[in-house]
Structure formats: structure tokens, C-alpha cells
Coordinates of C-alpha atoms and ligand atoms in Angstrom, one line a residue:
M146 CA -21.9 34.3 -86.7
T147 CA -24.3 32.1 -88.6
T148 CA -22.4 29.0 -87.4
E149 CA -22.6 30.2 -83.8
S150 CA -26.4 30.6 -84.0
N151 CA -26.6 27.2 -85.7
Y152 CA -24.6 25.7 -82.9
S153 CA -26.9 27.2 -80.2
E154 CA -29.8 25.9 -82.2
V155 CA -28.4 22.4 -82.3
R156 CA -27.7 22.6 -78.6
F157 CA -31.2 23.5 -77.8
K158 CA -32.5 20.8 -80.1
T159 CA -30.4 18.2 -78.4
E160 CA -31.2 19.3 -74.9
P161 CA -33.3 16.6 -73.2
Q162 CA -36.9 17.7 -73.2
P163 CA -38.5 17.4 -69.7
S164 CA -41.4 15.0 -70.2
G165 CA -44.9 16.4 -70.1
T166 CA -43.9 20.1 -69.7
T167 CA -44.9 21.5 -73.1
S168 CA -45.6 24.9 -71.5
Q169 CA -41.8 25.5 -71.1
V170 CA -41.2 25.4 -74.9
P171 CA -41.4 29.3 -75.3
A172 CA -38.5 29.7 -72.8
A173 CA -36.0 28.6 -75.6
P174 CA -35.9 31.9 -77.5
K175 CA -35.1 33.8 -74.2
D176 CA -32.0 31.7 -73.8
R177 CA -31.1 32.1 -77.4
T178 CA -30.4 35.8 -77.0
S179 CA -28.1 35.5 -73.9
P180 CA -25.2 33.2 -75.2
P181 CA -24.0 35.7 -77.9
K182 CA -23.7 38.4 -75.2
S183 CA -21.2 36.4 -73.1
N184 CA -19.5 35.3 -76.4
T185 CA -18.7 38.9 -77.3
G186 CA -17.3 39.4 -73.8
C187 CA -15.1 36.4 -74.2
L188 CA -14.1 37.5 -77.6
K189 CA -13.1 41.0 -76.3
L190 CA -11.1 39.4 -73.5
L191 CA -9.4 37.1 -76.0
L192 CA -8.6 40.0 -78.4
V193 CA -7.1 42.1 -75.5
S194 CA -5.1 39.1 -74.3
L195 CA -3.8 38.5 -77.8
L196 CA -2.9 42.2 -78.2
I197 CA -1.0 42.2 -74.9
L198 CA 0.7 39.0 -75.8
L199 CA 1.7 40.5 -79.2
L200 CA 3.0 43.6 -77.5
L201 CA 5.0 41.5 -75.1
K202 CA 6.4 39.5 -77.9
I203 CA 7.5 42.7 -79.8
L204 CA 9.1 44.1 -76.6
F205 CA 10.9 40.8 -76.0
L206 CA 12.1 40.8 -79.7
I207 CA 13.4 44.4 -79.4
V208 CA 15.3 43.6 -76.1
T209 CA 16.8 40.4 -77.6
I210 CA 17.9 42.1 -80.8
S211 CA 19.5 45.1 -79.0
F212 CA 21.2 42.8 -76.5
F213 CA 22.7 40.7 -79.3
Q214 CA 23.8 43.8 -81.3
K215 CA 25.5 45.3 -78.2
Y216 CA 27.1 41.9 -77.3
S217 CA 28.4 41.1 -80.8
N218 CA 29.9 44.7 -81.1
L219 CA 31.7 44.1 -77.8
V220 CA 33.1 40.8 -79.0
Q221 CA 34.2 42.3 -82.3
E222 CA 35.9 45.3 -80.6
E223 CA 37.8 42.9 -78.2
K224 CA 38.9 40.6 -81.0
F225 CA 40.1 43.5 -83.1
T226 CA 42.2 45.0 -80.3
L227 CA 43.7 41.6 -79.3
E228 CA 44.6 40.6 -82.8
L229 CA 46.7 43.7 -83.2
T230 CA 48.5 43.2 -79.9
H231 CA 48.8 39.4 -79.5
T232 CA 48.6 37.2 -82.5
M233 CA 48.8 33.9 -80.6
L234 CA 46.9 33.0 -77.4
E235 CA 47.1 29.8 -75.3
C236 CA 43.8 28.9 -73.8
K237 CA 42.6 26.5 -71.1
K238 CA 39.1 25.2 -70.6
E239 CA 37.8 26.7 -67.4
N240 CA 35.4 24.9 -65.1
S241 CA 34.0 28.0 -63.5
T242 CA 32.7 30.0 -66.5
M243 CA 33.0 33.7 -66.4
E244 CA 29.9 35.3 -67.9
G245 CA 29.4 32.2 -70.1
K246 CA 32.9 32.3 -71.4
S247 CA 34.7 29.0 -70.9
W248 CA 38.3 29.6 -72.1
S249 CA 40.9 31.5 -70.1
C250 CA 43.8 32.6 -72.3
C251 CA 47.3 34.1 -72.0
P252 CA 49.4 35.4 -74.9
K253 CA 51.9 32.8 -76.2
N254 CA 55.1 32.9 -74.1
W255 CA 53.3 34.4 -71.1
N256 CA 52.8 32.4 -67.9
P257 CA 49.3 31.9 -66.4
F258 CA 48.7 32.1 -62.6
G259 CA 45.4 32.8 -60.9
S260 CA 43.4 35.3 -63.0
N261 CA 46.6 36.9 -64.5
C262 CA 49.3 36.3 -67.2
Y263 CA 52.9 37.2 -66.6
F264 CA 55.8 38.0 -68.9
F265 CA 59.4 37.9 -67.9
S266 CA 61.3 40.3 -70.1
S267 CA 64.6 39.3 -71.4
E268 CA 65.5 42.8 -72.4
E269 CA 67.0 45.3 -70.0
K270 CA 65.5 48.7 -69.8
N271 CA 65.2 51.5 -67.2
W272 CA 62.0 51.5 -65.1
T273 CA 60.0 54.0 -67.2
D274 CA 60.8 52.2 -70.5
S275 CA 60.0 48.8 -68.8
E276 CA 56.6 50.1 -67.9
K277 CA 56.1 51.5 -71.4
H278 CA 57.0 48.1 -72.9
C279 CA 54.4 46.4 -70.7
A280 CA 51.8 49.0 -71.7
E281 CA 52.5 48.4 -75.4
M282 CA 51.5 44.7 -74.7
Q283 CA 48.2 45.8 -73.0
A284 CA 49.9 45.0 -69.6
H285 CA 51.6 46.8 -66.7
L286 CA 54.7 46.1 -64.5
L287 CA 54.0 43.4 -61.9
V288 CA 51.8 44.4 -59.0
V289 CA 52.1 41.9 -56.1
D290 CA 48.8 41.3 -54.3
S291 CA 49.6 38.2 -52.2
K292 CA 52.2 35.9 -50.8
E293 CA 51.0 33.2 -53.3
E294 CA 51.6 35.6 -56.3
E295 CA 55.1 36.6 -54.9
D296 CA 56.0 32.8 -54.5
F297 CA 54.8 32.0 -58.0
I298 CA 56.9 34.9 -59.5
E299 CA 60.0 34.0 -57.4
N300 CA 59.8 30.4 -58.7
N301 CA 60.0 31.6 -62.3
L302 CA 63.0 34.0 -62.1
N303 CA 66.6 33.7 -63.1
E304 CA 68.8 34.2 -60.0
D305 CA 71.4 36.1 -62.1
H306 CA 68.9 38.7 -63.1
V307 CA 67.3 41.8 -61.4
Y308 CA 63.7 42.6 -62.3
Y309 CA 61.7 45.8 -62.0
L310 CA 58.3 45.7 -60.3
G311 CA 55.4 48.2 -60.8
L312 CA 56.3 49.9 -57.5
S313 CA 57.9 53.4 -57.2
D314 CA 57.8 56.5 -55.1
L315 CA 58.5 58.7 -58.1
K316 CA 55.2 60.6 -58.1
N317 CA 54.4 61.6 -54.5
G318 CA 57.4 60.4 -52.4
H319 CA 55.5 57.4 -51.1
W320 CA 55.3 53.8 -52.5
E321 CA 52.6 53.5 -55.2
W322 CA 51.7 50.6 -57.5
V323 CA 51.4 51.4 -61.2
N324 CA 47.7 50.3 -61.4
D325 CA 46.7 52.3 -58.3
T326 CA 46.3 49.2 -56.1
P327 CA 46.7 50.5 -52.5
Y328 CA 50.2 49.9 -51.1
N329 CA 49.7 47.4 -48.2
Q330 CA 52.6 47.2 -45.7
S331 CA 51.5 43.7 -44.7
V332 CA 51.9 42.4 -48.3
T333 CA 55.5 43.5 -48.9
F334 CA 58.6 41.4 -49.4
W335 CA 61.5 43.8 -48.8
H336 CA 65.0 42.3 -48.2
Q337 CA 66.4 43.0 -44.7
N338 CA 67.4 46.7 -44.4
E339 CA 65.5 47.7 -47.5
P340 CA 64.3 50.2 -48.6
N341 CA 67.5 52.0 -47.6
N342 CA 68.1 55.0 -49.8
D343 CA 66.0 58.2 -50.3
Y344 CA 67.5 58.6 -53.8
E345 CA 66.3 55.1 -54.9
H346 CA 62.8 55.5 -56.2
C347 CA 62.0 52.2 -58.1
V348 CA 61.6 48.7 -56.7
T349 CA 63.3 45.6 -58.1
L350 CA 63.3 41.9 -57.2
D351 CA 66.9 40.5 -56.7
F352 CA 68.4 37.3 -55.3
R353 CA 70.5 37.5 -52.1
C354 CA 70.4 33.8 -50.8
E355 CA 66.6 34.4 -51.3
W356 CA 64.4 36.6 -53.4
G357 CA 63.3 40.0 -52.1
W358 CA 62.5 43.6 -52.9
N359 CA 65.1 46.4 -53.1
D360 CA 64.7 50.1 -53.8
M361 CA 66.9 51.0 -56.7
S362 CA 67.8 53.8 -59.1
C363 CA 65.1 54.0 -61.8
N364 CA 67.7 54.6 -64.5
E365 CA 69.5 51.3 -64.2
P366 CA 68.7 49.0 -67.2
E367 CA 67.2 45.8 -65.7
H368 CA 64.9 43.0 -66.6
S369 CA 61.2 43.3 -65.7
I370 CA 58.0 41.4 -65.1
C371 CA 54.8 42.4 -66.9
E372 CA 51.3 41.4 -65.8
M373 CA 47.9 41.4 -67.4
L374 CA 44.4 40.0 -66.7
K375 CA 43.7 36.7 -68.4
I376 CA 41.6 37.0 -71.6
Y377 CA 38.3 35.1 -71.3
L378 CA 36.7 33.8 -74.5
Ligands
LIG127 C1 72.9 47.0 -53.1 C2 72.1 47.5 -51.8 C3 70.8 48.1 -52.3 C4 71.0 49.1 -53.3 C5 71.8 48.6 -54.5 C6 72.1 49.6 -55.5 C7 72.8 45.2 -54.6 O1 72.2 45.9 -53.6 O2 72.9 48.5 -51.2 O3 70.1 48.6 -51.2 O4 69.7 49.6 -53.7 O5 73.0 48.0 -54.0 O6 72.7 49.0 -56.6
LIG128 CA1 68.1 49.8 -52.0

């Protein structure tokens, strides 16, 4: 406070004195009282601003810390689950990053296509056990969503094998995909004259000059195709 009053004194002293107006000298003490008033106003404003700034900083810190805690928990959980299921991943650098993650991965020995990974099982099991086997690998039996996906799958199959898909009418008597994707008649690849038997409730891919779908008994041991979403890291 003393320095402030000193400063105002200095200011008054250095202010140019109008020549020949000695009668205006008593006006100085009047002015001397007003600057501290506006200074306290400024000081209050400054203090309030600082307080708001401090509160905002604290709020920002809380939000940032809770976000990082949540995010790191998520990453840890994902890592933990995946390490138990798939010990080896094969990853590719992605150009379009998904939520800041720049690697898309499939388990070793799985085939990447689009946003999915595919596994062609060399073991032959009935339909239910084939689906179980996929589920044990965090996947499900193949669900065909497009002609492109069907073509990719067909190009990777062995013509001497028959493969189960994730399509059956076991539950409600109409065709249903294992992951509840709606059955779309315009995205089906049935062989000619298939499906042909009311007692055949599960769908396979088999080769008859070309690849196509067939309704089959669910008890027949066959190969199968598993599908899972790519893992983004
Ligand atoms: C034939 C054909 C199919 C039927 C299977 C059963 C190989 O294909 O009749 O429609 O589902 O046999 O094995
Ligand atoms: Ca059939």
C-alpha cells in the first residue's frame, strides 16, 4: 500500500505543471484519494477472475484424471481378456484411425478382411459344437453380410470340405443368424433348389461346380468358419 501511494505521489510530482496557475495546486489531494478506490475494484475483479480460473483448472484436472483412470482400466481389461484367449496377434498399421487406435489386429492364423477376422477350422464338429468352438475363441460362426464377404470366404475354402455357417432355423423355424443380424433374402447364396428339406436345420457352404449354401442336418461333423471383429490397438 505504501508503494502505491508513493507511486501516485511520484505521478503527481512528475505531471507537468500548467504555467502560471498556482491556484490549482490544492486540487492534487482531491485526486490522491480517488485512484486507490478504482485500484481496489480492479483488485477485486482480479481476485474473482483468479478464483474462477483456479476453479476451472481444478475442474479440468478432475475431468482429465477420471478420464485417464477410466480409459486405462478399459485398456487393461481388454488386454487381460485377449491375452488369455489369443497369445499372438498379427497387426497392420491402419490409415483411418479408430478412436485414436492405429493398429488393426487378427489372431495369428486368422485371415483379415474388412473389419473382421476369419478362421477356417480344420476340425470337423456338429453345428452346435462348431459354434461353441468359435465362442471359446471370442468369435461366432460366419455371418455373411455382403457379396464381397461371401466372395472373400469362397476364395479361401477347400473344395473337398463342407463348412458350417452361423445360420440355422433351429430356434423358431425360420432362418436366423447366430449374432441376431436380420436374415436378408437379397443377401443369400443358396445353391439351386436349396434349401430343400424341412428336417435340415443348419446351413453349410459346399462346392458343386461353384460354392453355395445348403441346408443340412445339424448333427453331421463338418468343418466351419469362425468370425470376429478385428482388434484395434
Ligand atoms: C445333397 C442335397 C442337399 C442335402 C444334402 C444332405 C450333397 O447335397 O440333397 O440338399 O442337404 O445332400 O447330405
Ligand atoms: Ca439341403
